[in-house]
Amino acid sequence: MFSRTRRNIVLALMGGLILFLTLTLAAIIVSSNLSTRRQNQKMLSDFVERYRLEKGPDGVIPGLPDGMHPDDPDDLDDPDDLDDPDDLDDSDDRDDRDDSPAPGGMRDRLRDQDMFRLSSFYSVAFSGSGEVLAADAGNNALYSAEDIVALAEEVRESGKTTGKKGTLLYETAERDGYCLVAFLDTTVTQNSMDRVLRITLVTGVIGVLVLLTASVFIARAIVRPLEENDRKQKQFISDAGHELKTPVAVISTNAELLSRQIGKNEWLSNIQYENERMGGLVTELLTLSRAENAAFVPEEVDFSRLVTQEILPFESVAFEHGLELRSTLTEGLCVLGNPGQLCQLVSILTDNAISHSTGGDSVDVTLTAEHKHAVLAVSNHGEEIPEDQRSRLFERFFRLDTARTGGSGHYGLGLPIAKAITEAHKGKISIGCADGIVTFTVQIPLDK
């Protein structure tokens, strides 16, 4: 029970932490990708805006962005000018400008310019008839001029103005007399993002493993007091049962001797009756304690034969209650377990079904093999048990009929004992109600 509790605590902690980390990392990755894409799109748009096909009267060089003429020393957008500290420190130029940027704006401008210079741009210009007027594949590019022209033709035929093909971000623009298709190669940024993603995933896996280890220790620390309390409770039941055996035996002996001397007596009969009930309760307490705590060496048990032999004596008991005990048992089902405890399990369920049968004329016992488990089901006719009380039937001393007296010989410990035996054999026990039929089902792994 406590191992399942520890497992549930670990799963709850890890589930919450993994969900939090997943959402956080996803948000970071998505926002980074969007930011990078917007930046790349902005640079491509700037390239398209500055592009000129022919050299005009202002001396613009074909294929270069507008305003990047190497012969203009005053142009801070010229890449060569950025390497000249004298240009950047020219106080006269700054004094001549009325709209000189603030220091932060200048740094952003220089940073954007550096990224612009480090990026690979490709361009193809088409005439109105589709003739290629100019094609620029750049220097040290990953794509040849032929490849760029072929891609540009595909883009032009698609009719889209922006988009992406592989690692190339493209944008088209209609100019006077020609159509421009420009590309930005995002291979470097994509590789950087992939590397960041790999590092993030590796870091996340390591973090999850660390958190898993920590969760195991936390779960153990949480469950340890509960385990200790349960151990003490079970020990108390066992000690109390053993301590009560002696006074119960003494009372029984003295009552028997007294009855021989004074004969039949109403008050003495009450003492003997209650003492017998106390003796039965002590016996069941000790049985429950052994079922919950006693370790046993499992052995192969022919469960089919065991069930057949164990329900046989109950045929007469069922007859006394006006019932027929019917059985449908699959032969040859073997399990690993303790024969004595398994006999007690079958006995408890059968006796419980006969004692609490209301209406109907039979109690049915079936044994089948399902999903590598031996499935024992004991059914009787009875009132439907409320859903909220079904699980409580396996609690100690819980009795569904609170008005029932002890005359039935049941103390609310039979089903807890059955559950303890089932769990000791790595099985499961459950209760089901349908159409006036109450069924207790036990699943125990088959011996493979």
Tab-separated table of C-alpha atoms in Angstrom:
chain	number	residue	atom	x	y	z
A	1	MET	CA	0.000	0.000	0.000
A	2	PHE	CA	2.706	2.470	0.987
A	3	SER	CA	4.849	1.605	-2.020
A	4	ARG	CA	1.882	2.614	-4.196
A	5	THR	CA	1.532	5.825	-2.176
A	6	ARG	CA	5.214	6.641	-2.683
A	7	ARG	CA	4.874	5.950	-6.393
A	8	ASN	CA	1.835	8.230	-6.654
A	9	ILE	CA	3.663	11.032	-4.837
A	10	VAL	CA	6.659	10.724	-7.163
A	11	LEU	CA	4.389	10.681	-10.224
A	12	ALA	CA	2.484	13.725	-8.993
A	13	LEU	CA	5.669	15.696	-8.291
A	14	MET	CA	7.359	14.695	-11.536
A	15	GLY	CA	4.204	15.265	-13.576
A	16	GLY	CA	3.833	18.798	-12.269
A	17	LEU	CA	7.519	19.639	-12.684
A	18	ILE	CA	7.769	18.136	-16.172
A	19	LEU	CA	4.638	20.012	-17.249
A	20	PHE	CA	6.046	23.266	-15.879
A	21	LEU	CA	9.445	22.747	-17.536
A	22	THR	CA	7.851	21.711	-20.816
A	23	LEU	CA	5.632	24.788	-20.957
A	24	THR	CA	8.524	27.070	-19.945
A	25	LEU	CA	10.962	25.638	-22.493
A	26	ALA	CA	8.285	25.634	-25.191
A	27	ALA	CA	7.550	29.296	-24.495
A	28	ILE	CA	11.263	30.172	-24.666
A	29	ILE	CA	11.842	28.235	-27.882
A	30	VAL	CA	8.726	29.562	-29.607
A	31	SER	CA	9.436	33.162	-28.615
A	32	SER	CA	13.077	32.838	-29.747
A	33	ASN	CA	12.040	31.384	-33.090
A	34	LEU	CA	9.458	34.106	-33.619
A	35	SER	CA	11.944	36.829	-32.650
A	36	THR	CA	14.599	35.410	-34.990
A	37	ARG	CA	12.102	35.061	-37.811
A	38	ARG	CA	10.899	38.639	-37.383
A	39	GLN	CA	14.481	39.882	-37.380
A	40	ASN	CA	15.323	37.905	-40.525
A	41	GLN	CA	12.167	39.130	-42.232
A	42	LYS	CA	13.047	42.726	-41.330
A	43	MET	CA	16.564	42.382	-42.774
A	44	LEU	CA	15.182	40.821	-45.953
A	45	SER	CA	12.628	43.635	-46.273
A	46	ASP	CA	15.429	46.207	-45.824
A	47	PHE	CA	17.447	44.452	-48.509
A	48	VAL	CA	14.488	44.504	-50.901
A	49	GLU	CA	13.803	48.155	-50.162
A	50	ARG	CA	17.406	49.189	-50.843
A	51	TYR	CA	17.957	47.018	-53.903
A	52	ARG	CA	18.550	48.785	-57.234
A	53	LEU	CA	18.887	47.023	-60.558
A	54	GLU	CA	20.607	49.733	-62.602
A	55	LYS	CA	23.118	52.408	-61.754
A	56	GLY	CA	21.284	55.657	-61.583
A	57	PRO	CA	22.470	59.251	-61.625
A	58	ASP	CA	23.169	59.054	-57.888
A	59	GLY	CA	25.955	56.523	-58.515
A	60	VAL	CA	24.343	53.534	-56.812
A	61	ILE	CA	26.182	50.282	-57.558
A	62	PRO	CA	23.916	47.542	-59.083
A	63	GLY	CA	23.009	44.707	-56.727
A	64	LEU	CA	23.991	46.605	-53.541
A	65	PRO	CA	21.474	47.952	-51.019
A	66	ASP	CA	20.674	51.589	-51.471
A	67	GLY	CA	23.011	53.941	-49.613
A	68	MET	CA	25.972	51.537	-49.331
A	69	HIS	CA	28.181	53.215	-51.941
A	70	PRO	CA	31.826	52.659	-50.968
A	71	ASP	CA	32.811	56.077	-52.330
A	72	ASP	CA	30.631	57.975	-49.853
A	73	PRO	CA	32.738	58.525	-46.671
A	74	ASP	CA	29.914	60.195	-44.827
A	75	ASP	CA	27.520	57.202	-45.070
A	76	LEU	CA	27.476	55.270	-41.805
A	77	ASP	CA	25.511	52.487	-43.544
A	78	ASP	CA	28.567	51.666	-45.687
A	79	PRO	CA	30.104	48.374	-44.366
A	80	ASP	CA	33.623	49.673	-45.090
A	81	ASP	CA	32.920	52.805	-43.099
A	82	LEU	CA	32.137	50.744	-40.001
A	83	ASP	CA	35.750	49.581	-39.926
A	84	ASP	CA	37.064	53.164	-39.985
A	85	PRO	CA	37.202	54.547	-36.420
A	86	ASP	CA	37.889	58.011	-37.755
A	87	ASP	CA	34.487	58.056	-39.422
A	88	LEU	CA	32.693	57.005	-36.241
A	89	ASP	CA	34.556	59.554	-34.151
A	90	ASP	CA	34.128	62.484	-36.565
A	91	SER	CA	32.730	65.171	-34.270
A	92	ASP	CA	32.185	67.542	-37.171
A	93	ASP	CA	29.831	65.090	-38.846
A	94	ARG	CA	27.883	64.680	-35.616
A	95	ASP	CA	27.625	68.423	-35.213
A	96	ASP	CA	26.291	68.776	-38.763
A	97	ARG	CA	23.438	66.352	-38.108
A	98	ASP	CA	20.324	67.687	-36.441
A	99	ASP	CA	18.854	64.216	-35.923
A	100	SER	CA	21.882	62.304	-34.687
A	101	PRO	CA	20.762	59.124	-32.915
A	102	ALA	CA	21.133	58.590	-29.202
A	103	PRO	CA	24.028	56.383	-28.051
A	104	GLY	CA	21.668	53.417	-27.482
A	105	GLY	CA	20.113	53.886	-30.893
A	106	MET	CA	23.561	54.048	-32.491
A	107	ARG	CA	24.571	50.771	-30.801
A	108	ASP	CA	21.383	49.088	-32.030
A	109	ARG	CA	22.008	50.462	-35.497
A	110	LEU	CA	25.578	49.169	-35.568
A	111	ARG	CA	24.492	45.779	-34.222
A	112	ASP	CA	21.775	45.487	-36.884
A	113	GLN	CA	24.290	46.550	-39.515
A	114	ASP	CA	26.734	43.840	-38.387
A	115	MET	CA	24.025	41.179	-38.639
A	116	PHE	CA	23.109	42.557	-42.046
A	117	ARG	CA	26.712	42.205	-43.223
A	118	LEU	CA	27.037	38.655	-41.852
A	119	SER	CA	23.868	37.451	-43.584
A	120	SER	CA	23.769	35.907	-47.061
A	121	PHE	CA	21.363	37.541	-49.528
A	122	TYR	CA	20.454	36.348	-53.016
A	123	SER	CA	18.465	38.246	-55.614
A	124	VAL	CA	16.971	37.671	-59.047
A	125	ALA	CA	15.349	40.370	-61.205
A	126	PHE	CA	12.817	39.413	-63.882
A	127	SER	CA	11.465	41.496	-66.720
A	128	GLY	CA	7.775	41.719	-67.405
A	129	SER	CA	8.090	38.865	-69.904
A	130	GLY	CA	9.868	36.641	-67.347
A	131	GLU	CA	13.398	37.182	-68.653
A	132	VAL	CA	16.164	37.142	-66.029
A	133	LEU	CA	17.719	40.604	-65.966
A	134	ALA	CA	20.148	40.009	-63.105
A	135	ALA	CA	20.980	37.224	-60.663
A	136	ASP	CA	23.207	37.616	-57.622
A	137	ALA	CA	24.213	34.483	-55.671
A	138	GLY	CA	26.592	36.362	-53.373
A	139	ASN	CA	30.074	35.333	-52.309
A	140	ASN	CA	30.830	31.986	-50.625
A	141	ALA	CA	27.157	31.147	-50.983
A	142	LEU	CA	25.646	27.705	-50.523
A	143	TYR	CA	23.582	28.087	-53.675
A	144	SER	CA	24.728	28.639	-57.239
A	145	ALA	CA	23.259	31.288	-59.539
A	146	GLU	CA	21.382	28.557	-61.435
A	147	ASP	CA	19.829	27.240	-58.218
A	148	ILE	CA	18.780	30.722	-57.142
A	149	VAL	CA	17.203	31.439	-60.536
A	150	ALA	CA	15.280	28.152	-60.443
A	151	LEU	CA	13.997	28.895	-56.935
A	152	ALA	CA	13.097	32.447	-57.895
A	153	GLU	CA	11.072	31.196	-60.858
A	154	GLU	CA	9.156	28.831	-58.563
A	155	VAL	CA	8.434	31.686	-56.157
A	156	ARG	CA	7.365	33.992	-58.979
A	157	GLU	CA	5.012	31.372	-60.420
A	158	SER	CA	3.470	30.677	-57.011
A	159	GLY	CA	2.284	34.262	-56.730
A	160	LYS	CA	3.238	34.528	-53.062
A	161	THR	CA	4.973	37.668	-51.820
A	162	THR	CA	6.661	36.177	-48.758
A	163	GLY	CA	7.438	32.698	-47.491
A	164	LYS	CA	10.158	30.153	-46.930
A	165	LYS	CA	11.766	27.422	-48.996
A	166	GLY	CA	13.989	25.177	-46.947
A	167	THR	CA	16.431	27.489	-45.201
A	168	LEU	CA	15.749	30.385	-47.591
A	169	LEU	CA	13.390	33.164	-46.582
A	170	TYR	CA	12.045	34.949	-49.651
A	171	GLU	CA	10.208	38.164	-50.506
A	172	THR	CA	9.066	39.569	-53.829
A	173	ALA	CA	8.581	43.169	-54.899
A	174	GLU	CA	7.293	44.813	-58.063
A	175	ARG	CA	9.518	47.636	-59.290
A	176	ASP	CA	9.359	49.944	-62.304
A	177	GLY	CA	9.842	47.625	-65.253
A	178	TYR	CA	10.957	44.503	-63.360
A	179	CYS	CA	10.084	42.069	-60.572
A	180	LEU	CA	12.557	41.380	-57.774
A	181	VAL	CA	12.759	38.060	-55.894
A	182	ALA	CA	15.127	38.279	-52.901
A	183	PHE	CA	16.286	35.498	-50.593
A	184	LEU	CA	17.887	35.443	-47.149
A	185	ASP	CA	19.812	32.305	-46.186
A	186	THR	CA	18.841	31.354	-42.608
A	187	THR	CA	21.118	28.306	-42.384
A	188	VAL	CA	23.338	29.844	-39.722
A	189	THR	CA	20.481	31.049	-37.537
A	190	GLN	CA	18.611	27.767	-37.991
A	191	ASN	CA	21.685	25.781	-36.957
A	192	SER	CA	22.081	28.048	-33.956
A	193	MET	CA	18.473	27.495	-32.948
A	194	ASP	CA	18.849	23.723	-33.403
A	195	ARG	CA	21.969	23.766	-31.241
A	196	VAL	CA	20.144	25.743	-28.565
A	197	LEU	CA	17.258	23.264	-28.740
A	198	ARG	CA	19.593	20.280	-28.303
A	199	ILE	CA	21.353	21.906	-25.384
A	200	THR	CA	17.996	22.776	-23.841
A	201	LEU	CA	16.712	19.218	-24.216
A	202	VAL	CA	19.871	17.697	-22.746
A	203	THR	CA	19.760	20.145	-19.863
A	204	GLY	CA	16.070	19.393	-19.359
A	205	VAL	CA	16.670	15.623	-19.256
A	206	ILE	CA	19.447	16.051	-16.716
A	207	GLY	CA	17.204	18.329	-14.667
A	208	VAL	CA	14.362	15.796	-14.770
A	209	LEU	CA	16.686	13.023	-13.564
A	210	VAL	CA	17.874	15.215	-10.708
A	211	LEU	CA	14.287	16.088	-9.819
A	212	LEU	CA	13.312	12.407	-10.001
A	213	THR	CA	15.983	11.535	-7.459
A	214	ALA	CA	14.863	14.375	-5.228
A	215	SER	CA	11.205	13.329	-5.593
A	216	VAL	CA	12.007	9.794	-4.445
A	217	PHE	CA	13.639	11.111	-1.278
A	218	ILE	CA	10.751	13.527	-0.692
A	219	ALA	CA	8.173	10.755	-1.151
A	220	ARG	CA	10.014	8.530	1.302
A	221	ALA	CA	10.174	11.332	3.844
A	222	ILE	CA	6.430	11.990	3.486
A	223	VAL	CA	5.365	8.343	3.723
A	224	ARG	CA	7.783	7.287	6.498
A	225	PRO	CA	5.617	8.636	9.382
A	226	LEU	CA	2.558	6.951	7.884
A	227	GLU	CA	4.393	3.655	7.610
A	228	GLU	CA	5.550	3.906	11.181
A	229	ASN	CA	2.044	4.689	12.409
A	230	ASP	CA	0.593	1.757	10.455
A	231	ARG	CA	3.274	-0.560	11.801
A	232	LYS	CA	2.499	0.472	15.355
A	233	GLN	CA	-1.221	0.016	14.769
A	234	LYS	CA	-0.730	-3.488	13.437
A	235	GLN	CA	1.614	-4.312	16.277
A	236	PHE	CA	-0.972	-3.070	18.758
A	237	ILE	CA	-3.662	-5.305	17.232
A	238	SER	CA	-1.362	-8.298	17.395
A	239	ASP	CA	-0.269	-7.599	20.982
A	240	ALA	CA	-3.835	-6.895	22.135
A	241	GLY	CA	-5.068	-10.105	20.522
A	242	HIS	CA	-2.428	-12.178	22.262
A	243	GLU	CA	-3.026	-10.466	25.599
A	244	LEU	CA	-6.801	-11.020	25.345
A	245	LYS	CA	-6.489	-14.719	24.638
A	246	THR	CA	-5.583	-15.518	28.249
A	247	PRO	CA	-8.458	-13.695	30.051
A	248	VAL	CA	-10.945	-15.019	27.468
A	249	ALA	CA	-9.760	-18.564	28.113
A	250	VAL	CA	-9.892	-18.050	31.900
A	251	ILE	CA	-13.432	-16.623	31.764
A	252	SER	CA	-14.566	-19.489	29.556
A	253	THR	CA	-13.115	-22.099	31.934
A	254	ASN	CA	-14.553	-20.490	35.073
A	255	ALA	CA	-17.978	-20.068	33.458
A	256	GLU	CA	-17.979	-23.746	32.495
A	257	LEU	CA	-17.037	-24.842	36.014
A	258	LEU	CA	-19.627	-22.511	37.538
A	259	SER	CA	-22.364	-23.867	35.277
A	260	ARG	CA	-21.613	-27.379	36.490
A	261	GLN	CA	-22.079	-26.280	40.113
A	262	ILE	CA	-25.166	-24.084	39.891
A	263	GLY	CA	-26.758	-25.507	36.757
A	264	LYS	CA	-28.492	-23.478	34.057
A	265	ASN	CA	-28.512	-19.759	34.792
A	266	GLU	CA	-29.609	-16.849	32.600
A	267	TRP	CA	-26.845	-14.481	33.668
A	268	LEU	CA	-24.210	-17.158	33.347
A	269	SER	CA	-25.462	-17.941	29.831
A	270	ASN	CA	-25.032	-14.284	28.888
A	271	ILE	CA	-21.456	-14.346	30.176
A	272	GLN	CA	-20.665	-17.468	28.153
A	273	TYR	CA	-22.255	-16.039	25.004
A	274	GLU	CA	-20.367	-12.751	25.148
A	275	ASN	CA	-17.172	-14.570	26.014
A	276	GLU	CA	-17.552	-16.726	22.918
A	277	ARG	CA	-18.031	-13.598	20.823
A	278	MET	CA	-14.940	-12.066	22.377
A	279	GLY	CA	-12.993	-15.230	21.600
A	280	GLY	CA	-14.110	-15.131	17.969
A	281	LEU	CA	-13.146	-11.472	17.676
A	282	VAL	CA	-9.697	-12.130	19.166
A	283	THR	CA	-9.194	-14.981	16.719
A	284	GLU	CA	-10.065	-12.788	13.736
A	285	LEU	CA	-7.820	-9.980	14.988
A	286	LEU	CA	-4.902	-12.378	15.151
A	287	THR	CA	-5.776	-13.752	11.722
A	288	LEU	CA	-5.814	-10.226	10.260
A	289	SER	CA	-2.494	-9.448	11.910
A	290	ARG	CA	-0.901	-12.592	10.456
A	291	ALA	CA	-2.355	-11.888	7.004
A	292	GLU	CA	-0.940	-8.337	6.975
A	293	ASN	CA	2.449	-9.030	8.505
A	294	ALA	CA	3.391	-12.665	8.109
A	295	ALA	CA	5.838	-13.450	5.307
A	296	PHE	CA	5.576	-16.779	3.557
A	297	VAL	CA	7.544	-18.744	1.026
A	298	PRO	CA	5.339	-18.987	-2.078
A	299	GLU	CA	4.733	-22.406	-3.537
A	300	GLU	CA	2.865	-23.646	-6.565
A	301	VAL	CA	-0.804	-24.152	-5.725
A	302	ASP	CA	-3.448	-25.812	-7.881
A	303	PHE	CA	-5.965	-23.047	-7.353
A	304	SER	CA	-8.736	-24.862	-9.238
A	305	ARG	CA	-8.536	-27.874	-6.931
A	306	LEU	CA	-8.205	-25.681	-3.847
A	307	VAL	CA	-11.391	-23.742	-4.674
A	308	THR	CA	-13.281	-26.987	-5.381
A	309	GLN	CA	-12.303	-28.487	-2.045
A	310	GLU	CA	-12.924	-25.305	-0.064
A	311	ILE	CA	-16.458	-24.571	-1.286
A	312	LEU	CA	-17.626	-28.172	-0.855
A	313	PRO	CA	-18.400	-27.857	2.900
A	314	PHE	CA	-20.450	-24.714	2.202
A	315	GLU	CA	-23.030	-26.623	0.166
A	316	SER	CA	-24.787	-27.720	3.356
A	317	VAL	CA	-24.525	-24.214	4.819
A	318	ALA	CA	-26.110	-22.782	1.686
A	319	PHE	CA	-28.858	-25.411	1.842
A	320	GLU	CA	-29.682	-24.347	5.405
A	321	HIS	CA	-30.172	-20.805	4.086
A	322	GLY	CA	-32.420	-22.058	1.296
A	323	LEU	CA	-29.762	-21.492	-1.351
A	324	GLU	CA	-28.009	-23.557	-3.973
A	325	LEU	CA	-24.232	-23.218	-4.228
A	326	ARG	CA	-23.360	-23.353	-7.922
A	327	SER	CA	-19.821	-23.402	-9.282
A	328	THR	CA	-18.187	-23.063	-12.691
A	329	LEU	CA	-14.454	-23.669	-12.338
A	330	THR	CA	-11.747	-23.836	-14.984
A	331	GLU	CA	-9.425	-26.741	-14.354
A	332	GLY	CA	-5.658	-26.600	-14.078
A	333	LEU	CA	-5.178	-22.979	-12.940
A	334	CYS	CA	-2.058	-22.733	-10.786
A	335	VAL	CA	-0.782	-19.767	-8.775
A	336	LEU	CA	2.152	-19.065	-6.486
A	337	GLY	CA	1.100	-18.536	-2.894
A	338	ASN	CA	0.308	-19.889	0.539
A	339	PRO	CA	-2.310	-22.690	0.442
A	340	GLY	CA	-3.618	-21.947	3.946
A	341	GLN	CA	-4.215	-18.268	3.234
A	342	LEU	CA	-5.801	-18.988	-0.155
A	343	CYS	CA	-8.184	-21.465	1.491
A	344	GLN	CA	-9.124	-18.790	3.988
A	345	LEU	CA	-9.688	-16.285	1.176
A	346	VAL	CA	-12.131	-18.610	-0.629
A	347	SER	CA	-13.861	-19.457	2.657
A	348	ILE	CA	-14.362	-15.799	3.622
A	349	LEU	CA	-15.873	-14.823	0.276
A	350	THR	CA	-18.167	-17.853	0.109
A	351	ASP	CA	-19.384	-17.503	3.701
A	352	ASN	CA	-19.911	-13.755	3.175
A	353	ALA	CA	-22.006	-14.375	0.028
A	354	ILE	CA	-24.212	-16.973	1.758
A	355	SER	CA	-24.684	-14.925	4.943
A	356	HIS	CA	-25.633	-11.703	3.154
A	357	SER	CA	-27.752	-13.121	0.341
A	358	THR	CA	-31.200	-11.502	0.178
A	359	GLY	CA	-33.598	-12.839	-2.404
A	360	GLY	CA	-32.688	-15.228	-5.149
A	361	ASP	CA	-32.071	-18.913	-4.759
A	362	SER	CA	-28.356	-19.370	-5.447
A	363	VAL	CA	-24.786	-18.306	-4.777
A	364	ASP	CA	-22.443	-18.598	-7.777
A	365	VAL	CA	-18.702	-19.233	-7.678
A	366	THR	CA	-16.701	-18.989	-10.921
A	367	LEU	CA	-12.995	-19.390	-11.622
A	368	THR	CA	-11.555	-18.363	-14.992
A	369	ALA	CA	-8.255	-17.299	-16.546
A	370	GLU	CA	-8.104	-13.739	-17.869
A	371	HIS	CA	-5.057	-11.732	-18.921
A	372	LYS	CA	-2.580	-14.071	-17.177
A	373	HIS	CA	-4.596	-13.946	-13.938
A	374	ALA	CA	-6.768	-16.436	-12.123
A	375	VAL	CA	-10.076	-14.645	-11.598
A	376	LEU	CA	-12.277	-15.857	-8.747
A	377	ALA	CA	-15.777	-14.336	-8.632
A	378	VAL	CA	-18.352	-15.020	-5.902
A	379	SER	CA	-21.860	-13.629	-6.560
A	380	ASN	CA	-25.077	-13.482	-4.556
A	381	HIS	CA	-28.417	-11.705	-4.774
A	382	GLY	CA	-28.514	-8.604	-2.614
A	383	GLU	CA	-29.301	-4.948	-2.380
A	384	GLU	CA	-27.047	-2.642	-4.362
A	385	ILE	CA	-24.244	-1.230	-2.237
A	386	PRO	CA	-23.808	2.571	-2.537
A	387	GLU	CA	-20.775	3.589	-4.557
A	388	ASP	CA	-19.248	5.598	-1.706
A	389	GLN	CA	-19.426	2.619	0.663
A	390	ARG	CA	-18.007	-0.103	-1.580
A	391	SER	CA	-14.363	0.646	-0.893
A	392	ARG	CA	-15.100	1.010	2.836
A	393	LEU	CA	-16.215	-2.615	3.003
A	394	PHE	CA	-12.525	-3.535	3.130
A	395	GLU	CA	-11.878	-1.320	6.157
A	396	ARG	CA	-11.527	-2.906	9.585
A	397	PHE	CA	-14.748	-3.203	11.577
A	398	PHE	CA	-16.830	-1.475	8.894
A	399	ARG	CA	-20.265	-3.029	8.537
A	400	LEU	CA	-22.777	-1.937	5.944
A	401	ASP	CA	-25.767	-2.784	8.147
A	402	THR	CA	-25.135	-0.668	11.239
A	403	ALA	CA	-28.226	-2.084	12.928
A	404	ARG	CA	-26.950	-5.664	12.648
A	405	THR	CA	-26.056	-7.269	15.960
A	406	GLY	CA	-23.276	-9.706	16.613
A	407	GLY	CA	-25.582	-12.699	16.340
A	408	SER	CA	-24.393	-13.402	12.798
A	409	GLY	CA	-20.874	-14.096	14.012
A	410	HIS	CA	-19.395	-11.412	11.730
A	411	TYR	CA	-17.237	-8.629	13.183
A	412	GLY	CA	-16.385	-6.581	10.089
A	413	LEU	CA	-12.945	-8.202	9.720
A	414	GLY	CA	-13.598	-10.853	7.089
A	415	LEU	CA	-13.243	-8.652	4.019
A	416	PRO	CA	-10.178	-6.802	5.397
A	417	ILE	CA	-8.569	-10.216	5.906
A	418	ALA	CA	-9.513	-11.206	2.339
A	419	LYS	CA	-7.975	-7.985	1.018
A	420	ALA	CA	-4.773	-8.500	3.015
A	421	ILE	CA	-4.411	-12.062	1.690
A	422	THR	CA	-5.067	-10.936	-1.881
A	423	GLU	CA	-2.505	-8.136	-1.731
A	424	ALA	CA	0.021	-10.492	-0.126
A	425	HIS	CA	-0.339	-12.606	-3.287
A	426	LYS	CA	0.160	-9.524	-5.525
A	427	GLY	CA	-3.481	-9.566	-6.553
A	428	LYS	CA	-6.490	-7.258	-6.530
A	429	ILE	CA	-9.935	-7.549	-4.978
A	430	SER	CA	-12.979	-5.537	-6.014
A	431	ILE	CA	-16.748	-5.398	-5.647
A	432	GLY	CA	-19.386	-4.875	-8.302
A	433	CYS	CA	-23.158	-4.423	-8.205
A	434	ALA	CA	-25.511	-4.799	-11.164
A	435	ASP	CA	-29.149	-5.850	-11.543
A	436	GLY	CA	-29.478	-6.971	-7.936
A	437	ILE	CA	-26.300	-9.103	-8.064
A	438	VAL	CA	-23.358	-8.368	-5.763
A	439	THR	CA	-20.047	-9.837	-6.941
A	440	PHE	CA	-16.688	-9.951	-5.199
A	441	THR	CA	-13.851	-10.521	-7.669
A	442	VAL	CA	-10.284	-11.567	-6.857
A	443	GLN	CA	-7.452	-11.512	-9.431
A	444	ILE	CA	-4.245	-13.391	-8.647
A	445	PRO	CA	-1.338	-13.760	-11.130
A	446	LEU	CA	-1.047	-17.211	-12.667
A	447	ASP	CA	2.088	-19.264	-12.205
A	448	LYS	CA	3.784	-18.986	-15.616
